[in-house]
Short mmCIF file of C-alpha atoms and ligand atoms in Angstrom, two decimals:
data_model
loop_
_atom_site.label_atom_id
_atom_site.label_comp_id
_atom_site.label_asym_id
_atom_site.label_seq_id
_atom_site.Cartn_x
_atom_site.Cartn_y
_atom_site.Cartn_z
CA MET K 7 -6.59 21.24 299.85
CA ALA K 8 -3.34 23.05 299.52
CA GLU K 9 -4.00 26.51 297.94
CA THR K 10 -1.74 27.81 295.50
CA LEU K 11 -1.02 31.01 293.94
CA GLN K 12 -1.00 31.47 289.89
CA GLY K 13 1.86 33.92 289.02
CA ASP K 14 3.24 34.63 286.01
CA THR K 15 5.82 32.25 285.89
CA GLY K 16 4.08 29.86 287.58
CA GLU K 17 2.18 28.40 290.35
CA TRP K 18 3.44 28.93 293.81
CA GLU K 19 2.74 26.57 296.89
CA ILE K 20 1.82 28.62 300.32
CA VAL K 21 3.62 26.96 303.32
CA ILE K 22 2.31 27.85 307.07
CA GLY K 23 3.83 26.80 310.54
CA LEU K 24 2.13 28.20 313.49
CA GLU K 25 3.34 29.29 317.19
CA ILE K 26 0.06 29.12 319.29
CA HIS K 27 0.66 31.20 322.51
CA ALA K 28 -2.34 29.68 324.96
CA GLN K 29 -2.77 31.09 328.17
CA ILE K 30 -3.13 28.54 330.93
CA ILE K 31 -6.37 28.16 332.93
CA ALA K 32 -4.82 28.26 336.64
CA LEU K 33 -5.67 30.39 339.36
CA SER K 34 -2.17 31.93 339.91
CA LYS K 35 0.52 32.73 337.71
CA LEU K 36 3.67 30.82 336.59
CA PHE K 37 6.14 31.39 338.94
CA SER K 38 4.32 33.69 341.92
CA GLY K 39 0.73 33.46 343.58
CA ALA K 40 -0.62 36.50 341.75
CA SER K 41 -4.07 36.03 340.35
CA THR K 42 -4.56 35.24 336.74
CA GLU K 43 -8.14 36.67 336.91
CA PHE K 44 -9.53 38.35 333.10
CA GLY K 45 -10.53 42.27 333.84
CA ALA K 46 -9.07 43.44 336.91
CA GLN K 47 -7.95 46.97 337.51
CA PRO K 48 -4.78 47.52 335.89
CA ASN K 49 -1.76 46.12 338.39
CA THR K 50 -3.66 45.15 341.41
CA GLN K 51 -2.60 41.39 339.92
CA VAL K 52 1.02 42.28 340.50
CA SER K 53 3.25 40.28 342.78
CA LEU K 54 6.81 41.41 343.59
CA VAL K 55 8.07 38.77 341.28
CA ASP K 56 5.94 39.81 338.38
CA ALA K 57 7.49 43.05 338.59
CA GLY K 58 10.69 41.91 338.61
CA MET K 59 11.87 43.39 341.62
CA PRO K 60 15.98 42.36 342.56
CA GLY K 61 16.22 39.50 344.70
CA MET K 62 12.64 37.58 343.97
CA LEU K 63 12.93 34.33 343.61
CA PRO K 64 10.36 32.32 341.19
CA VAL K 65 8.35 29.52 342.29
CA LEU K 66 7.00 26.93 340.20
CA ASN K 67 3.45 26.66 340.04
CA GLU K 68 2.78 22.84 339.73
CA VAL K 69 -0.65 23.43 338.01
CA CYS K 70 0.57 24.96 335.08
CA VAL K 71 3.32 21.74 334.99
CA GLU K 72 0.40 19.45 335.04
CA GLN K 73 -1.88 21.78 332.67
CA ALA K 74 1.00 21.73 330.22
CA VAL K 75 1.62 17.74 330.49
CA ARG K 76 -2.41 17.74 329.91
CA THR K 77 -2.18 19.20 326.91
CA GLY K 78 0.57 17.11 325.67
CA LEU K 79 -1.29 13.93 325.75
CA GLY K 80 -4.18 15.84 324.30
CA LEU K 81 -2.02 16.57 321.46
CA ASN K 82 -0.57 12.99 321.12
CA ALA K 83 2.79 14.29 321.89
CA LYS K 84 5.93 12.72 324.01
CA ILE K 85 6.18 14.09 327.28
CA ASN K 86 9.47 15.11 328.36
CA GLU K 87 10.70 13.90 331.94
CA HIS K 88 13.21 16.18 332.02
CA SER K 89 12.75 19.85 330.81
CA ILE K 90 14.92 23.05 331.67
CA PHE K 91 13.72 26.49 332.06
CA ASP K 92 15.84 29.20 330.68
CA ARG K 93 16.16 32.82 330.31
CA LYS K 94 15.49 34.28 326.82
CA ASN K 95 17.19 38.09 327.30
CA TYR K 96 15.75 41.24 325.92
CA PHE K 97 14.39 44.51 326.64
CA TYR K 98 10.84 45.76 326.41
CA PRO K 99 9.44 47.98 328.53
CA ASP K 100 6.73 45.42 329.66
CA LEU K 101 8.94 42.96 330.78
CA PRO K 102 10.64 44.39 333.93
CA THR K 103 13.32 41.95 334.31
CA GLY K 104 15.04 42.33 331.27
CA TYR K 105 14.37 38.43 330.04
CA GLN K 106 11.66 36.03 330.33
CA ILE K 107 11.47 32.74 331.66
CA SER K 108 10.94 30.18 328.76
CA GLN K 109 11.78 26.73 327.58
CA PHE K 110 14.39 26.32 324.83
CA SER K 111 16.94 23.27 324.31
CA ASP K 112 14.48 21.23 326.77
CA PRO K 113 10.80 21.83 326.36
CA ILE K 114 8.00 19.84 328.59
CA VAL K 115 6.92 18.49 325.67
CA GLY K 116 8.25 16.77 322.34
CA GLU K 117 6.39 16.00 318.97
CA GLY K 118 2.99 15.21 318.72
CA ILE K 119 0.48 15.05 315.97
CA ILE K 120 -3.41 16.27 315.23
CA GLU K 121 -5.71 15.89 312.92
CA ILE K 122 -7.69 18.73 310.97
CA ASP K 123 -11.07 18.74 309.85
CA MET K 124 -11.57 20.54 306.53
CA GLU K 125 -15.02 22.33 305.73
CA ASP K 126 -15.21 19.47 302.26
CA GLY K 127 -15.18 16.73 305.25
CA THR K 128 -11.88 15.72 304.74
CA THR K 129 -8.84 15.40 307.09
CA LYS K 130 -5.32 15.98 306.97
CA GLU K 131 -2.99 15.27 309.72
CA ILE K 132 -0.60 18.29 310.99
CA ARG K 133 2.63 17.70 312.96
CA ILE K 134 3.76 19.22 316.26
CA THR K 135 7.00 20.23 316.77
CA ARG K 136 6.74 20.93 320.15
CA LEU K 137 5.06 22.58 323.60
CA HIS K 138 6.56 24.88 325.96
CA LEU K 139 5.87 27.07 329.00
CA GLU K 140 6.76 30.61 329.52
CA GLN K 141 5.91 33.43 330.94
CA ASP K 142 3.77 35.89 329.50
CA ALA K 143 4.83 39.51 329.32
CA GLY K 144 3.02 43.21 330.54
CA LYS K 145 0.69 45.36 328.35
CA SER K 146 1.83 48.80 327.43
CA ILE K 147 -0.80 51.29 326.99
CA HIS K 148 -0.47 53.88 324.05
CA ASP K 149 -3.79 55.58 323.86
CA MET K 150 -4.21 56.85 327.22
CA HIS K 151 -2.21 60.02 326.71
CA PRO K 152 -0.72 62.19 324.34
CA SER K 153 3.07 61.47 325.29
CA LYS K 154 3.37 59.20 327.41
CA SER K 155 2.62 55.21 327.53
CA TYR K 156 1.51 53.60 330.47
CA ILE K 157 2.14 49.89 331.83
CA ASP K 158 -0.12 47.30 333.22
CA LEU K 159 1.71 44.07 334.52
CA ASN K 160 -1.50 42.07 335.50
CA ARG K 161 -0.63 39.53 332.47
CA SER K 162 3.16 39.66 333.46
CA GLY K 163 3.91 36.22 334.57
CA CYS K 164 0.53 34.33 333.65
CA ALA K 165 1.50 30.99 332.24
CA LEU K 166 1.80 30.57 328.46
CA MET K 167 2.09 27.13 326.59
CA GLU K 168 4.09 27.80 323.29
CA ILE K 169 2.76 25.38 320.80
CA VAL K 170 4.53 25.01 317.73
CA SER K 171 3.39 23.24 314.35
CA GLU K 172 5.75 22.02 311.67
CA PRO K 173 5.41 23.83 308.52
CA ASP K 174 2.81 21.49 307.26
CA ILE K 175 -0.10 23.76 306.83
CA ARG K 176 -1.05 24.95 303.28
CA GLY K 177 -2.76 27.91 303.21
CA ALA K 178 -5.32 29.81 305.42
CA ASP K 179 -7.87 27.61 305.75
CA GLU K 180 -5.94 24.82 306.76
CA ALA K 181 -4.55 27.33 309.26
CA CYS K 182 -7.75 28.37 310.71
CA ALA K 183 -8.89 24.59 310.51
CA TYR K 184 -5.62 24.03 312.58
CA ILE K 185 -6.04 26.95 314.93
CA SER K 186 -9.74 25.98 315.61
CA LYS K 187 -9.14 22.40 316.51
CA ILE K 188 -6.55 23.15 318.92
CA ARG K 189 -8.62 25.70 320.60
CA MET K 190 -11.35 22.62 320.57
CA ILE K 191 -8.59 20.30 322.10
CA LEU K 192 -7.23 22.77 324.85
CA ARG K 193 -11.00 23.72 325.71
CA TYR K 194 -12.11 19.90 325.88
CA LEU K 195 -8.93 19.55 328.30
CA GLY K 196 -9.44 22.51 330.27
CA THR K 197 -6.34 23.91 329.96
CA CYS K 198 -6.45 26.98 327.97
CA ASP K 199 -10.07 29.56 327.78
CA GLY K 200 -9.62 29.84 323.92
CA ASN K 201 -10.54 33.44 323.97
CA MET K 202 -8.73 34.65 321.44
CA ASP K 203 -10.70 37.97 321.49
CA GLN K 204 -9.12 38.58 325.19
CA GLY K 205 -5.59 37.81 324.24
CA SER K 206 -5.88 34.44 325.92
CA MET K 207 -5.08 32.84 322.84
CA ARG K 208 -2.90 34.33 319.61
CA ALA K 209 -1.01 33.12 316.72
CA ASP K 210 2.24 33.81 315.12
CA VAL K 211 2.01 32.99 311.80
CA ASN K 212 5.10 31.96 309.47
CA VAL K 213 4.26 31.92 305.87
CA SER K 214 6.86 31.27 302.78
CA LEU K 215 6.10 30.58 299.32
CA ARG K 216 7.79 27.83 297.27
CA ARG K 217 7.46 26.74 293.64
CA LYS K 218 4.88 24.10 292.85
CA GLY K 219 6.86 20.59 293.21
CA VAL K 220 9.76 22.20 294.86
CA THR K 221 10.47 20.42 298.18
CA GLU K 222 12.86 22.69 299.83
CA LEU K 223 11.51 25.70 302.06
CA GLY K 224 11.47 29.01 300.88
CA THR K 225 12.58 31.86 302.87
CA ARG K 226 9.63 32.54 305.50
CA THR K 227 8.43 35.59 307.56
CA GLU K 228 6.57 35.66 311.14
CA ILE K 229 3.54 37.89 311.66
CA LYS K 230 3.26 38.36 315.14
CA ASN K 231 0.43 38.34 317.34
CA VAL K 232 -2.42 37.47 315.29
CA ASN K 233 -5.58 37.60 317.50
CA SER K 234 -8.79 36.48 315.37
CA LEU K 235 -9.35 33.65 313.20
CA LYS K 236 -10.35 36.67 310.63
CA ALA K 237 -7.19 38.16 311.03
CA VAL K 238 -5.37 34.89 310.75
CA GLN K 239 -7.42 34.21 307.11
CA GLN K 240 -6.53 38.21 305.98
CA ALA K 241 -3.21 38.58 307.03
CA ILE K 242 -1.66 35.13 305.09
CA ALA K 243 -3.88 36.30 302.10
CA TYR K 244 -2.07 39.80 302.38
CA GLU K 245 1.21 38.55 303.12
CA SER K 246 1.23 35.44 300.25
CA ARG K 247 0.35 37.98 297.45
CA ARG K 248 2.74 40.64 298.95
CA GLN K 249 5.84 37.75 298.55
CA LEU K 250 4.24 36.33 295.30
CA GLU K 251 4.94 39.55 293.75
CA VAL K 252 8.54 40.01 295.16
CA LEU K 253 9.60 36.45 293.80
CA GLU K 254 8.04 37.12 290.43
CA GLU K 255 10.09 40.07 290.35
CA GLY K 256 13.22 38.04 291.18
CA GLY K 257 13.63 39.41 294.45
CA GLU K 258 14.13 37.73 297.40
CA ILE K 259 12.14 37.51 300.91
CA LYS K 260 14.14 39.16 303.60
CA GLN K 261 13.45 37.07 306.45
CA GLU K 262 11.63 39.33 309.04
CA THR K 263 9.28 39.62 311.96
CA ARG K 264 6.11 41.75 310.47
CA LEU K 265 2.83 42.52 312.43
CA TRP K 266 -0.35 42.48 310.95
CA ASP K 267 -2.66 46.27 310.61
CA SER K 268 -6.15 45.26 310.36
CA ASP K 269 -7.14 48.67 309.91
CA LYS K 270 -5.00 48.87 306.93
CA MET K 271 -5.55 45.73 306.17
CA GLU K 272 -1.52 44.80 305.29
CA THR K 273 1.35 43.44 306.88
CA ARG K 274 3.99 45.80 308.17
CA ALA K 275 8.04 44.90 308.80
CA MET K 276 8.23 45.18 312.57
CA ARG K 277 12.24 44.05 312.84
CA SER K 278 14.73 42.19 310.86
CA LYS K 279 14.17 38.48 312.38
CA GLU K 280 15.96 37.62 315.58
CA GLU K 281 18.21 34.12 315.71
CA ALA K 282 18.20 32.22 319.21
CA HIS K 283 21.97 33.70 319.83
CA ASP K 284 20.50 37.16 319.86
CA TYR K 285 18.35 35.96 323.10
CA ARG K 286 21.24 34.64 325.19
CA TYR K 287 19.68 32.23 326.32
CA PHE K 288 21.24 30.32 329.31
CA PRO K 289 19.46 28.06 332.25
CA ASP K 290 17.69 30.22 334.82
CA PRO K 291 20.06 29.71 338.19
CA ASP K 292 17.08 30.70 339.86
CA LEU K 293 15.07 27.52 339.02
CA LEU K 294 16.18 23.43 338.87
CA PRO K 295 15.37 21.53 336.01
CA LEU K 296 12.33 20.01 335.76
CA ASN K 297 11.59 16.33 336.67
CA LEU K 298 8.41 14.90 336.46
CA GLU K 299 7.97 11.19 337.69
CA SER K 300 6.63 8.75 335.31
CA ALA K 301 4.06 7.69 337.49
CA TRP K 302 2.29 11.18 337.79
CA VAL K 303 2.09 11.88 334.25
CA LYS K 304 0.41 8.24 334.07
CA GLU K 305 -2.35 9.90 336.63
CA ILE K 306 -2.70 12.58 334.48
CA LYS K 307 -3.04 10.30 331.17
CA GLU K 308 -5.90 8.80 333.07
CA THR K 309 -8.30 11.59 333.77
CA LEU K 310 -7.69 12.89 330.59
CA PRO K 311 -11.63 13.53 328.87
CA GLU K 312 -13.08 11.90 325.90
CA LEU K 313 -11.47 14.17 323.23
CA PRO K 314 -13.49 15.71 320.36
CA ASP K 315 -12.39 12.95 317.61
CA GLN K 316 -12.93 10.38 319.78
CA LYS K 317 -16.41 11.17 320.64
CA LYS K 318 -17.35 11.87 316.85
CA LYS K 319 -16.43 8.65 316.18
CA ARG K 320 -18.19 7.42 318.89
CA PHE K 321 -21.42 9.61 318.15
CA VAL K 322 -21.40 7.84 314.90
CA LYS K 323 -20.66 4.32 316.24
CA GLU K 324 -22.83 4.52 319.02
CA PHE K 325 -25.81 6.89 317.57
CA GLY K 326 -25.89 6.48 313.86
CA LEU K 327 -25.39 9.84 313.19
CA SER K 328 -23.60 11.01 310.00
CA LEU K 329 -20.44 12.54 310.43
CA TYR K 330 -21.92 15.71 309.93
CA ASP K 331 -24.14 15.70 312.56
CA SER K 332 -21.64 14.19 314.79
CA SER K 333 -18.68 16.94 314.02
CA ILE K 334 -21.69 19.94 315.07
CA LEU K 335 -22.63 17.98 318.18
CA ILE K 336 -18.67 17.60 319.53
CA THR K 337 -17.73 21.46 318.48
CA ASP K 338 -17.74 21.89 322.41
CA ARG K 339 -17.78 19.75 325.19
CA ALA K 340 -21.25 21.64 327.06
CA ARG K 341 -23.18 20.71 323.18
CA ALA K 342 -22.09 17.55 323.19
CA ASP K 343 -23.08 16.50 326.89
CA TYR K 344 -26.26 18.11 326.36
CA PHE K 345 -26.98 16.30 323.37
CA GLU K 346 -25.90 12.97 324.99
CA THR K 347 -28.53 13.93 327.55
CA VAL K 348 -31.44 14.65 325.42
CA ALA K 349 -30.25 11.22 323.29
CA THR K 350 -30.82 9.37 326.64
CA GLY K 351 -33.71 6.92 326.24
CA HIS K 352 -34.85 8.82 322.88
CA ASP K 353 -34.08 7.84 319.29
CA PRO K 354 -30.46 9.39 318.82
CA LYS K 355 -31.17 10.70 315.14
CA ILE K 356 -34.39 12.53 316.31
CA ALA K 357 -32.52 13.94 319.19
CA ALA K 358 -29.73 15.28 317.26
CA ASN K 359 -32.07 16.78 314.71
CA TRP K 360 -33.89 18.47 317.46
CA VAL K 361 -30.62 19.83 319.45
CA ILE K 362 -29.12 20.96 315.76
CA ASN K 363 -32.11 22.27 313.96
CA GLU K 364 -34.25 23.44 316.32
CA LEU K 365 -32.02 24.29 319.73
CA LEU K 366 -28.93 25.81 318.37
CA GLY K 367 -30.99 27.31 315.56
CA ALA K 368 -33.47 29.25 318.29
CA LEU K 369 -30.21 30.31 320.27
CA ASN K 370 -28.75 31.40 317.16
CA LYS K 371 -31.66 33.92 316.61
CA GLN K 372 -31.84 35.13 320.07
CA ASP K 373 -27.71 35.45 319.84
CA LEU K 374 -26.97 33.10 323.27
CA ASP K 375 -24.97 30.35 323.51
CA LEU K 376 -26.02 27.15 324.98
CA THR K 377 -24.67 28.36 328.35
CA GLN K 378 -27.84 30.76 328.18
CA THR K 379 -30.35 28.41 326.99
CA PRO K 380 -33.94 29.20 328.42
CA VAL K 381 -34.39 25.10 327.62
CA SER K 382 -32.36 22.88 329.36
CA ALA K 383 -31.15 19.13 328.10
CA GLN K 384 -33.69 17.24 330.65
CA GLN K 385 -36.86 19.60 329.23
CA LEU K 386 -35.69 18.82 326.02
CA ALA K 387 -35.50 15.30 326.50
CA GLY K 388 -39.21 15.71 328.36
CA LEU K 389 -41.03 17.02 324.95
CA LEU K 390 -39.05 14.04 322.95
CA ALA K 391 -40.81 11.62 325.52
CA LEU K 392 -43.90 13.47 324.93
CA ILE K 393 -43.45 13.11 320.96
CA GLN K 394 -42.48 9.46 321.62
CA ASP K 395 -45.61 8.38 323.66
CA ASN K 396 -47.48 10.03 321.29
CA THR K 397 -48.80 12.61 323.54
CA ILE K 398 -48.53 15.35 321.09
CA SER K 399 -47.24 15.60 317.29
CA GLY K 400 -44.06 16.14 316.02
CA LYS K 401 -46.07 19.61 314.74
CA ILE K 402 -47.52 20.28 317.76
CA ALA K 403 -44.27 19.76 319.87
CA LYS K 404 -42.38 22.64 317.68
CA ASP K 405 -45.24 25.13 318.76
CA VAL K 406 -44.46 23.87 322.47
CA PHE K 407 -40.57 23.99 321.76
CA ALA K 408 -41.34 27.86 320.94
CA GLU K 409 -43.11 28.61 324.18
CA MET K 410 -40.31 26.95 326.34
CA MET K 411 -38.04 28.66 324.83
CA ASP K 412 -39.90 31.89 325.93
CA THR K 413 -41.02 30.79 329.02
CA SER K 414 -38.30 28.03 330.21
CA LYS K 415 -41.55 26.26 331.25
CA ASP K 416 -41.58 22.13 330.81
CA ALA K 417 -43.19 20.76 328.10
CA SER K 418 -45.42 18.72 330.03
CA THR K 419 -46.76 21.84 331.78
CA ILE K 420 -47.43 23.54 328.54
CA VAL K 421 -49.36 20.87 327.16
CA GLU K 422 -51.20 20.37 330.07
CA ASP K 423 -52.01 24.02 330.49
CA LYS K 424 -52.89 24.67 326.79
CA GLY K 425 -54.61 21.29 326.60
CA LEU K 426 -52.65 20.29 323.54
CA LYS K 427 -52.90 16.54 323.94
CA GLN K 428 -52.95 14.45 320.76
CA VAL K 429 -56.51 13.23 320.94
CA THR K 430 -56.17 9.52 319.68
CA ASP K 431 -59.96 8.40 321.29
CA THR K 432 -61.77 6.71 318.19
CA GLY K 433 -64.75 8.13 319.51
CA THR K 434 -63.96 11.92 319.47
CA ILE K 435 -62.22 11.74 316.12
CA GLU K 436 -65.09 10.21 314.70
CA ALA K 437 -67.41 12.43 315.49
CA LEU K 438 -65.13 15.08 314.04
CA VAL K 439 -65.03 13.16 310.83
CA ASP K 440 -69.19 13.11 310.98
CA GLU K 441 -69.08 16.78 311.15
CA VAL K 442 -66.82 17.45 308.30
CA ILE K 443 -68.57 14.92 305.96
CA ALA K 444 -71.57 16.79 306.79
CA GLU K 445 -70.33 19.89 306.02
CA ASN K 446 -68.59 19.32 302.91
CA PRO K 447 -71.80 17.35 300.66
CA ASP K 448 -69.88 18.44 297.31
CA ASN K 449 -66.73 17.30 297.65
CA LEU K 450 -67.93 13.88 299.58
CA ALA K 451 -70.09 13.34 296.26
CA ALA K 452 -66.86 13.94 294.23
CA TYR K 453 -64.79 11.85 296.07
CA LYS K 454 -67.14 9.23 295.83
CA SER K 455 -67.45 9.58 292.15
CA GLY K 456 -63.54 8.92 292.27
CA LYS K 457 -61.78 11.98 292.97
CA ASP K 458 -59.16 9.93 295.26
CA ARG K 459 -56.98 13.31 295.78
CA LEU K 460 -59.98 14.35 298.09
CA PHE K 461 -58.76 12.13 300.67
CA GLY K 462 -55.94 14.59 301.68
CA PHE K 463 -59.03 17.78 301.56
CA PHE K 464 -60.95 15.42 304.35
CA VAL K 465 -57.67 14.78 306.41
CA GLY K 466 -57.20 18.57 306.41
CA GLN K 467 -60.33 19.59 307.76
CA VAL K 468 -60.66 17.04 310.54
CA MET K 469 -56.94 18.22 311.49
CA LYS K 470 -58.45 21.90 311.42
CA LYS K 471 -60.81 21.17 313.33
CA SER K 472 -58.86 19.42 316.07
CA GLN K 473 -56.89 22.46 316.18
CA GLY K 474 -54.18 20.23 315.39
CA LYS K 475 -54.40 17.77 317.88
CA ALA K 476 -55.92 14.65 316.39
CA ASN K 477 -53.85 11.73 315.80
CA PRO K 478 -52.96 11.94 312.02
CA ALA K 479 -52.76 8.07 311.88
CA VAL K 480 -56.27 7.59 313.60
CA VAL K 481 -57.83 10.27 311.13
CA ASN K 482 -56.71 8.27 308.23
CA GLU K 483 -58.21 5.09 309.30
CA VAL K 484 -61.39 6.51 310.64
CA LEU K 485 -61.89 8.61 307.45
CA LYS K 486 -61.07 5.76 305.03
CA GLU K 487 -63.79 3.99 306.95
CA LYS K 488 -66.39 6.17 306.68
CA LEU K 489 -65.90 7.78 303.02
P1 LIG Q 279 11.60 30.49 315.91
O1 LIG Q 279 11.55 30.30 316.95
O2 LIG Q 279 12.92 31.39 315.26
O3 LIG Q 279 10.44 31.38 315.42
P2 LIG Q 279 11.46 28.24 314.80
O4 LIG Q 279 12.32 27.25 313.45
O5 LIG Q 279 10.64 27.63 315.78
O6 LIG Q 279 11.95 29.53 314.53
O7 LIG Q 279 10.09 28.04 313.70
C1 LIG Q 279 8.51 28.47 314.29
C2 LIG Q 279 7.87 28.40 313.15
O8 LIG Q 279 7.68 28.57 311.99
C3 LIG Q 279 7.21 26.66 313.47
O9 LIG Q 279 6.24 27.08 313.32
C4 LIG Q 279 7.88 26.26 311.83
O10 LIG Q 279 7.04 25.40 311.59
C5 LIG Q 279 7.57 27.29 310.85
N1 LIG Q 279 8.76 27.40 309.89
C6 LIG Q 279 9.76 27.28 309.57
N2 LIG Q 279 10.60 27.51 308.56
C7 LIG Q 279 9.37 27.84 307.45
C8 LIG Q 279 8.91 28.09 306.20
N3 LIG Q 279 10.06 28.21 305.53
N4 LIG Q 279 7.46 28.51 306.05
C9 LIG Q 279 7.18 28.70 306.65
N5 LIG Q 279 6.67 28.23 308.39
C10 LIG Q 279 8.34 27.67 308.55
MG1 LIG Q 280 8.96 32.45 316.32
#
């Protein structure tokens, strides 16, 4: 739903376009063999190319190209078999060459489209403008010395995909839904880990306002490097309010680059917006144009995994799940796989219920994610099998599950050890029923004189005597007979 702002002079629409920088999953950098591993000691993963030493030549990493193509395919985008690497010239201390190798006129991926999912269950299509490959810069560190800045070049030269959207996004909720969807797709594809807190995914947020009903775009500002969904939400809220005030007073928005200050909770002007000509883009003379073979692209296409939207639809169709349950289960691939393992051979709706309400609920309580689960999918399936063949009741199953979470033991072991097997043997149950009847002469008399509601009392007593293990259906049957 489009988010609007109410001013004194009328209603304004928020227009947003996002540029997402996603670090590619690859062992080495875009143009060098240095490692990309996160968290290493500063400046231990820097080749001469990454340090910008004179005379060093970049060598393109094929894995990074493959990852970009895979991502493009996952975003339903056009793969450009011919693309070019350009130098984007600017000076920055953490950019030792004085230019960034990027793609400008001819990116590797062209127009695409994705569907975002809103909380109210509606969906919306957002167009992707392009995806291009570029190098990441190093990191300046300003808080280690009172008067000096330090630099860590480990990240310098790591491969990034910049994914640019059309200005189709209408407010903070849609922006977050868009980023979440991109992140989900990239994680499914295995092309980016999407960890915004480690900086492997960050967003530049372009925001403008226009009067409701107007089709032309207003002047935008660009908020750089926003690194969490919460910050995206807050930055858009702040920036759109700020623009509203300026516009309502008859002022103009300056096209500029701003930063989000999460301590002061405000955006601040960093610099006036650079134009493309400021960067003096030109094709990098050290690198040949990139030409892909269509057979190679086709090969990659054939190995794409089932993507979240397809999976969501399949779960609804194949397993009869609600759209809501299905979207919870497909949030990540591991969760979906877990569910499918549990659902194999069992009622899928019961399986979904156990995964969503019991398992995810219990993990959440212990602050664990699915990779740390004490109960494997096979083990949960084992528990469901015991319910299905009437070895235990659904109620006992919950206790068994709690024990499984604590001990990682198999359900059958726990049931065996604790003697939790459901009692279905009529003889045993008859004996319990007899005892209960003998112990409660008053209630028996009342029941016989017409107080039907007391039937439930007798069921309860028998269940209690059996420590919850008697099969309720058999208990009912026997009681009916004996009473
Ligand atoms: P640049 O490369 O200079 O940042 P682009 O034209 O590539 O500029 O646009 C960058 C992003 O800004 C895109 O995601 C685009 O959708 C978005 N954008 C462009 N114009 C507007 C606008 N008026 N309001 C909001 N977003 C915009
Ligand atoms: Mg930009």
